Amino acid sequence: MAIQQSSTSRAIPAIAQSAGKVAAKLIRVANRLEARALESPSLAFIPLPGRKYAFALLKVTIVISAASFATSAAMVLLGLFVLAALPTSSPSESPAVDDVSHPEHRFYHPERYDDYGSLK
């Protein structure tokens, strides 16, 4: 009995694979730095549970700051997409000569006004 392959590919995209590799490498580097700092003679005056607690607190702080940055970036992008989707306002029609109640009438027809801004 042969196994049929699906017509849709289930392969992980290249960017996701590279992001996963980078994340794994960062975790390995962080674990090495943590192990080196925990065994450091210069930090020997701090008890081992205190050093472990400090590193756990540092990791939580980094994760929370990264999550808040990602959330803010998502909100900004969502706002930009909403602004881009809004209809643009068409420029207002220029007022007719007799439309003196229009707020920009004196800018379009200055010949109808005196030096003090009153209608002639």
CSV table of N, CA and C in Angstrom, one decimal:
chain,number,residue,atom,x,y,z
A,1,MET,N,0.8,-1.2,0.0
A,1,MET,CA,0.0,0.0,0.0
A,1,MET,C,0.9,1.2,0.0
A,2,ALA,N,0.7,2.1,-1.0
A,2,ALA,CA,1.6,3.2,-1.2
A,2,ALA,C,1.0,4.4,-0.4
A,3,ILE,N,1.8,5.3,0.1
A,3,ILE,CA,1.4,6.5,0.8
A,3,ILE,C,1.2,7.6,-0.2
A,4,GLN,N,0.0,8.2,-0.2
A,4,GLN,CA,-0.2,9.2,-1.1
A,4,GLN,C,0.3,10.6,-0.5
A,5,GLN,N,0.9,11.4,-1.4
A,5,GLN,CA,1.3,12.7,-0.9
A,5,GLN,C,0.2,13.7,-1.1
A,6,SER,N,0.2,14.6,-0.3
A,6,SER,CA,-0.8,15.7,-0.4
A,6,SER,C,-0.4,16.6,-1.5
A,7,SER,N,-1.4,17.3,-2.1
A,7,SER,CA,-1.1,18.2,-3.2
A,7,SER,C,-0.5,19.5,-2.6
A,8,THR,N,-0.8,19.8,-1.3
A,8,THR,CA,-0.3,21.0,-0.7
A,8,THR,C,0.9,20.7,0.1
A,9,SER,N,1.9,21.5,0.0
A,9,SER,CA,3.2,21.3,0.7
A,9,SER,C,3.1,21.7,2.1
A,10,ARG,N,3.6,20.9,3.0
A,10,ARG,CA,3.6,21.2,4.4
A,10,ARG,C,5.0,21.6,4.9
A,11,ALA,N,5.8,22.0,4.0
A,11,ALA,CA,7.2,22.4,4.3
A,11,ALA,C,7.1,23.7,5.1
A,12,ILE,N,8.1,23.9,6.0
A,12,ILE,CA,8.2,25.1,6.7
A,12,ILE,C,8.9,26.2,5.9
A,13,PRO,N,8.4,27.4,5.8
A,13,PRO,CA,9.0,28.4,5.0
A,13,PRO,C,10.5,28.7,5.5
A,14,ALA,N,11.3,29.1,4.5
A,14,ALA,CA,12.7,29.3,4.8
A,14,ALA,C,12.9,30.3,5.9
A,15,ILE,N,12.1,31.4,5.9
A,15,ILE,CA,12.3,32.4,7.0
A,15,ILE,C,12.0,31.9,8.3
A,16,ALA,N,11.0,31.0,8.4
A,16,ALA,CA,10.6,30.4,9.7
A,16,ALA,C,11.8,29.4,10.2
A,17,GLN,N,12.3,28.7,9.2
A,17,GLN,CA,13.4,27.8,9.6
A,17,GLN,C,14.6,28.6,10.1
A,18,SER,N,15.0,29.7,9.4
A,18,SER,CA,16.1,30.5,9.8
A,18,SER,C,15.8,31.2,11.1
A,19,ALA,N,14.6,31.6,11.3
A,19,ALA,CA,14.3,32.3,12.6
A,19,ALA,C,14.4,31.3,13.8
A,20,GLY,N,14.0,30.0,13.5
A,20,GLY,CA,14.1,29.0,14.5
A,20,GLY,C,15.5,28.7,14.8
A,21,LYS,N,16.4,28.6,13.8
A,21,LYS,CA,17.8,28.4,14.0
A,21,LYS,C,18.4,29.5,14.8
A,22,VAL,N,18.1,30.7,14.5
A,22,VAL,CA,18.6,31.9,15.2
A,22,VAL,C,18.2,31.8,16.7
A,23,ALA,N,16.9,31.5,16.9
A,23,ALA,CA,16.4,31.4,18.3
A,23,ALA,C,17.1,30.3,19.1
A,24,ALA,N,17.3,29.2,18.4
A,24,ALA,CA,18.0,28.1,19.1
A,24,ALA,C,19.4,28.5,19.5
A,25,LYS,N,20.1,29.2,18.6
A,25,LYS,CA,21.5,29.6,18.8
A,25,LYS,C,21.5,30.6,19.9
A,26,LEU,N,20.5,31.5,20.0
A,26,LEU,CA,20.5,32.5,21.0
A,26,LEU,C,20.2,31.9,22.4
A,27,ILE,N,19.4,30.9,22.4
A,27,ILE,CA,19.2,30.1,23.7
A,27,ILE,C,20.4,29.4,24.1
A,28,ARG,N,21.2,28.8,23.2
A,28,ARG,CA,22.4,28.1,23.6
A,28,ARG,C,23.4,29.1,24.1
A,29,VAL,N,23.5,30.3,23.5
A,29,VAL,CA,24.5,31.3,23.9
A,29,VAL,C,24.1,31.8,25.3
A,30,ALA,N,22.8,32.1,25.5
A,30,ALA,CA,22.3,32.6,26.8
A,30,ALA,C,22.6,31.5,27.9
A,31,ASN,N,22.4,30.3,27.6
A,31,ASN,CA,22.6,29.2,28.6
A,31,ASN,C,24.1,29.1,28.9
A,32,ARG,N,25.0,29.3,27.9
A,32,ARG,CA,26.4,29.3,28.2
A,32,ARG,C,26.8,30.5,29.0
A,33,LEU,N,26.3,31.7,28.7
A,33,LEU,CA,26.6,32.8,29.5
A,33,LEU,C,26.1,32.7,30.9
A,34,GLU,N,24.9,32.1,31.1
A,34,GLU,CA,24.4,31.9,32.4
A,34,GLU,C,25.3,30.9,33.2
A,35,ALA,N,25.7,29.8,32.6
A,35,ALA,CA,26.5,28.9,33.3
A,35,ALA,C,27.9,29.5,33.7
A,36,ARG,N,28.4,30.3,32.7
A,36,ARG,CA,29.7,30.9,33.0
A,36,ARG,C,29.6,31.9,34.2
A,37,ALA,N,28.5,32.7,34.2
A,37,ALA,CA,28.3,33.6,35.3
A,37,ALA,C,28.0,33.0,36.6
A,38,LEU,N,27.3,31.9,36.6
A,38,LEU,CA,27.0,31.2,37.8
A,38,LEU,C,28.2,30.6,38.4
A,39,GLU,N,29.2,30.2,37.6
A,39,GLU,CA,30.4,29.6,38.1
A,39,GLU,C,31.6,30.6,38.2
A,40,SER,N,31.3,31.9,38.0
A,40,SER,CA,32.3,32.9,38.0
A,40,SER,C,32.8,33.2,39.4
A,41,PRO,N,34.1,33.2,39.6
A,41,PRO,CA,34.6,33.5,41.0
A,41,PRO,C,34.4,34.9,41.4
A,42,SER,N,34.2,35.8,40.5
A,42,SER,CA,33.9,37.2,40.9
A,42,SER,C,32.6,37.4,41.5
A,43,LEU,N,31.6,36.5,41.2
A,43,LEU,CA,30.3,36.6,41.8
A,43,LEU,C,30.1,35.6,42.9
A,44,ALA,N,31.2,35.1,43.4
A,44,ALA,CA,31.1,34.1,44.5
A,44,ALA,C,30.6,34.6,45.8
A,45,PHE,N,30.6,35.9,46.0
A,45,PHE,CA,30.1,36.5,47.2
A,45,PHE,C,28.6,36.5,47.2
A,46,ILE,N,27.9,36.3,46.0
A,46,ILE,CA,26.5,36.2,46.0
A,46,ILE,C,26.1,34.7,46.0
A,47,PRO,N,25.2,34.4,46.9
A,47,PRO,CA,24.8,33.0,47.1
A,47,PRO,C,24.2,32.4,45.7
A,48,LEU,N,24.5,31.2,45.5
A,48,LEU,CA,24.0,30.5,44.2
A,48,LEU,C,22.5,30.7,44.0
A,49,PRO,N,21.7,30.5,45.0
A,49,PRO,CA,20.2,30.7,44.7
A,49,PRO,C,19.9,32.1,44.3
A,50,GLY,N,20.6,33.1,44.9
A,50,GLY,CA,20.4,34.5,44.5
A,50,GLY,C,20.8,34.7,43.0
A,51,ARG,N,21.9,34.1,42.6
A,51,ARG,CA,22.4,34.3,41.2
A,51,ARG,C,21.4,33.7,40.3
A,52,LYS,N,20.9,32.5,40.6
A,52,LYS,CA,19.9,31.8,39.8
A,52,LYS,C,18.6,32.6,39.7
A,53,TYR,N,18.2,33.2,40.8
A,53,TYR,CA,17.0,34.0,40.9
A,53,TYR,C,17.2,35.3,40.0
A,54,ALA,N,18.4,35.9,40.1
A,54,ALA,CA,18.7,37.1,39.3
A,54,ALA,C,18.6,36.8,37.8
A,55,PHE,N,19.2,35.6,37.4
A,55,PHE,CA,19.1,35.3,36.0
A,55,PHE,C,17.7,34.9,35.5
A,56,ALA,N,16.9,34.3,36.3
A,56,ALA,CA,15.5,34.0,36.0
A,56,ALA,C,14.8,35.3,35.8
A,57,LEU,N,15.0,36.3,36.7
A,57,LEU,CA,14.4,37.6,36.6
A,57,LEU,C,14.8,38.3,35.4
A,58,LEU,N,16.1,38.2,35.0
A,58,LEU,CA,16.6,38.9,33.8
A,58,LEU,C,15.9,38.3,32.6
A,59,LYS,N,15.8,36.9,32.5
A,59,LYS,CA,15.1,36.3,31.4
A,59,LYS,C,13.7,36.7,31.3
A,60,VAL,N,13.0,36.8,32.4
A,60,VAL,CA,11.6,37.2,32.4
A,60,VAL,C,11.4,38.6,31.9
A,61,THR,N,12.3,39.5,32.3
A,61,THR,CA,12.3,40.9,31.9
A,61,THR,C,12.5,41.0,30.4
A,62,ILE,N,13.5,40.2,29.9
A,62,ILE,CA,13.8,40.3,28.4
A,62,ILE,C,12.6,39.8,27.6
A,63,VAL,N,12.0,38.7,28.1
A,63,VAL,CA,10.8,38.1,27.4
A,63,VAL,C,9.6,39.1,27.4
A,64,ILE,N,9.4,39.7,28.6
A,64,ILE,CA,8.3,40.7,28.7
A,64,ILE,C,8.5,41.9,27.8
A,65,SER,N,9.8,42.4,27.8
A,65,SER,CA,10.1,43.6,26.9
A,65,SER,C,9.9,43.2,25.4
A,66,ALA,N,10.4,42.0,25.1
A,66,ALA,CA,10.2,41.6,23.6
A,66,ALA,C,8.7,41.5,23.3
A,67,ALA,N,8.0,40.9,24.2
A,67,ALA,CA,6.5,40.7,23.9
A,67,ALA,C,5.8,42.1,23.8
A,68,SER,N,6.2,43.0,24.7
A,68,SER,CA,5.6,44.3,24.7
A,68,SER,C,6.0,45.1,23.4
A,69,PHE,N,7.2,44.9,22.9
A,69,PHE,CA,7.6,45.5,21.7
A,69,PHE,C,6.8,44.9,20.5
A,70,ALA,N,6.7,43.6,20.5
A,70,ALA,CA,5.9,43.0,19.4
A,70,ALA,C,4.5,43.4,19.4
A,71,THR,N,3.9,43.5,20.6
A,71,THR,CA,2.5,44.0,20.7
A,71,THR,C,2.4,45.4,20.2
A,72,SER,N,3.3,46.3,20.6
A,72,SER,CA,3.2,47.7,20.2
A,72,SER,C,3.4,47.8,18.6
A,73,ALA,N,4.4,47.0,18.1
A,73,ALA,CA,4.6,47.0,16.7
A,73,ALA,C,3.3,46.5,15.9
A,74,ALA,N,2.7,45.5,16.5
A,74,ALA,CA,1.5,45.0,15.8
A,74,ALA,C,0.4,46.1,15.9
A,75,MET,N,0.2,46.8,17.0
A,75,MET,CA,-0.8,47.8,17.1
A,75,MET,C,-0.5,49.0,16.1
A,76,VAL,N,0.8,49.4,16.0
A,76,VAL,CA,1.1,50.4,15.1
A,76,VAL,C,0.8,50.0,13.6
A,77,LEU,N,1.2,48.8,13.3
A,77,LEU,CA,0.9,48.3,11.9
A,77,LEU,C,-0.6,48.2,11.7
A,78,LEU,N,-1.3,47.7,12.6
A,78,LEU,CA,-2.8,47.7,12.5
A,78,LEU,C,-3.4,49.1,12.3
A,79,GLY,N,-2.9,50.0,13.0
A,79,GLY,CA,-3.3,51.4,12.9
A,79,GLY,C,-3.0,52.0,11.5
A,80,LEU,N,-1.8,51.7,11.0
A,80,LEU,CA,-1.4,52.1,9.7
A,80,LEU,C,-2.3,51.5,8.6
A,81,PHE,N,-2.6,50.2,8.8
A,81,PHE,CA,-3.5,49.6,7.8
A,81,PHE,C,-4.8,50.2,7.8
A,82,VAL,N,-5.3,50.5,9.0
A,82,VAL,CA,-6.7,51.1,9.1
A,82,VAL,C,-6.6,52.5,8.5
A,83,LEU,N,-5.6,53.3,8.7
A,83,LEU,CA,-5.5,54.6,8.1
A,83,LEU,C,-5.4,54.5,6.6
A,84,ALA,N,-4.7,53.5,6.1
A,84,ALA,CA,-4.5,53.3,4.7
A,84,ALA,C,-5.9,52.9,4.0
A,85,ALA,N,-6.7,52.1,4.8
A,85,ALA,CA,-8.0,51.7,4.2
A,85,ALA,C,-9.1,52.7,4.3
A,86,LEU,N,-8.9,53.8,5.1
A,86,LEU,CA,-9.9,54.8,5.1
A,86,LEU,C,-10.0,55.6,3.8
A,87,PRO,N,-11.2,56.0,3.4
A,87,PRO,CA,-11.3,56.7,2.2
A,87,PRO,C,-10.6,58.1,2.3
A,88,THR,N,-10.0,58.5,1.3
A,88,THR,CA,-9.4,59.9,1.3
A,88,THR,C,-10.5,60.9,1.1
A,89,SER,N,-10.3,62.0,1.8
A,89,SER,CA,-11.3,63.1,1.6
A,89,SER,C,-11.0,63.9,0.3
A,90,SER,N,-12.0,64.1,-0.5
A,90,SER,CA,-11.7,64.9,-1.7
A,90,SER,C,-11.6,66.3,-1.3
A,91,PRO,N,-10.8,67.1,-2.0
A,91,PRO,CA,-10.7,68.5,-1.7
A,91,PRO,C,-12.0,69.2,-1.9
A,92,SER,N,-12.3,70.1,-1.0
A,92,SER,CA,-13.6,70.8,-1.1
A,92,SER,C,-13.7,71.6,-2.4
A,93,GLU,N,-14.8,71.7,-2.9
A,93,GLU,CA,-15.1,72.5,-4.1
A,93,GLU,C,-14.8,73.9,-3.8
A,94,SER,N,-14.3,74.6,-4.8
A,94,SER,CA,-14.0,76.0,-4.6
A,94,SER,C,-15.4,76.7,-4.6
A,95,PRO,N,-15.6,77.7,-3.7
A,95,PRO,CA,-16.9,78.4,-3.6
A,95,PRO,C,-17.2,79.2,-4.8
A,96,ALA,N,-18.5,79.3,-5.1
A,96,ALA,CA,-18.9,80.1,-6.2
A,96,ALA,C,-18.8,81.6,-5.8
A,97,VAL,N,-18.9,82.5,-6.8
A,97,VAL,CA,-18.7,83.9,-6.5
A,97,VAL,C,-19.8,84.4,-5.5
A,98,ASP,N,-21.0,83.8,-5.6
A,98,ASP,CA,-22.1,84.3,-4.8
A,98,ASP,C,-22.2,83.5,-3.4
A,99,ASP,N,-21.3,82.5,-3.2
A,99,ASP,CA,-21.3,81.7,-2.0
A,99,ASP,C,-20.5,82.4,-0.9
A,100,VAL,N,-21.0,83.5,-0.4
A,100,VAL,CA,-20.2,84.3,0.6
A,100,VAL,C,-20.2,83.6,1.9
A,101,SER,N,-21.0,82.6,2.2
A,101,SER,CA,-21.0,82.0,3.5
A,101,SER,C,-19.9,80.9,3.6
A,102,HIS,N,-19.3,80.6,2.5
A,102,HIS,CA,-18.2,79.6,2.5
A,102,HIS,C,-17.0,80.1,3.3
A,103,PRO,N,-16.4,79.3,4.2
A,103,PRO,CA,-15.3,79.9,5.0
A,103,PRO,C,-14.1,80.3,4.2
A,104,GLU,N,-13.9,79.8,3.0
A,104,GLU,CA,-12.7,80.1,2.2
A,104,GLU,C,-13.1,81.1,1.0
A,105,HIS,N,-14.2,81.7,1.0
A,105,HIS,CA,-14.7,82.5,-0.1
A,105,HIS,C,-13.8,83.7,-0.3
A,106,ARG,N,-13.3,84.3,0.7
A,106,ARG,CA,-12.4,85.5,0.5
A,106,ARG,C,-11.0,85.1,0.0
A,107,PHE,N,-10.6,83.8,0.1
A,107,PHE,CA,-9.3,83.4,-0.5
A,107,PHE,C,-9.5,83.1,-2.0
A,108,TYR,N,-10.6,82.6,-2.4
A,108,TYR,CA,-10.8,82.3,-3.8
A,108,TYR,C,-11.3,83.6,-4.6
A,109,HIS,N,-11.9,84.5,-3.9
A,109,HIS,CA,-12.5,85.7,-4.6
A,109,HIS,C,-12.1,86.9,-3.8
A,110,PRO,N,-10.8,87.3,-3.8
A,110,PRO,CA,-10.3,88.4,-3.0
A,110,PRO,C,-10.8,89.8,-3.6
A,111,GLU,N,-11.2,89.8,-4.9
A,111,GLU,CA,-11.6,91.0,-5.5
A,111,GLU,C,-13.0,91.5,-4.9
A,112,ARG,N,-13.7,90.6,-4.2
A,112,ARG,CA,-15.0,91.0,-3.6
A,112,ARG,C,-14.8,91.6,-2.2
A,113,TYR,N,-13.6,91.6,-1.7
A,113,TYR,CA,-13.4,92.1,-0.3
A,113,TYR,C,-12.5,93.3,-0.3
A,114,ASP,N,-12.7,94.2,0.7
A,114,ASP,CA,-11.8,95.4,0.8
A,114,ASP,C,-10.6,95.0,1.6
A,115,ASP,N,-9.8,96.0,2.0
A,115,ASP,CA,-8.5,95.8,2.7
A,115,ASP,C,-8.7,95.3,4.1
A,116,TYR,N,-9.9,95.5,4.6
A,116,TYR,CA,-10.2,95.1,6.0
A,116,TYR,C,-10.9,93.7,6.1
A,117,GLY,N,-11.2,93.1,5.0
A,117,GLY,CA,-11.8,91.8,5.0
A,117,GLY,C,-13.3,91.8,4.9
A,118,SER,N,-13.9,93.0,4.7
A,118,SER,CA,-15.4,93.1,4.6
A,118,SER,C,-15.8,93.0,3.1
A,119,LEU,N,-17.0,92.6,2.9
A,119,LEU,CA,-17.5,92.5,1.5
A,119,LEU,C,-17.6,93.9,1.0
A,120,LYS,N,-17.3,94.1,-0.3
A,120,LYS,CA,-17.5,95.4,-0.9
A,120,LYS,C,-18.9,95.7,-1.3
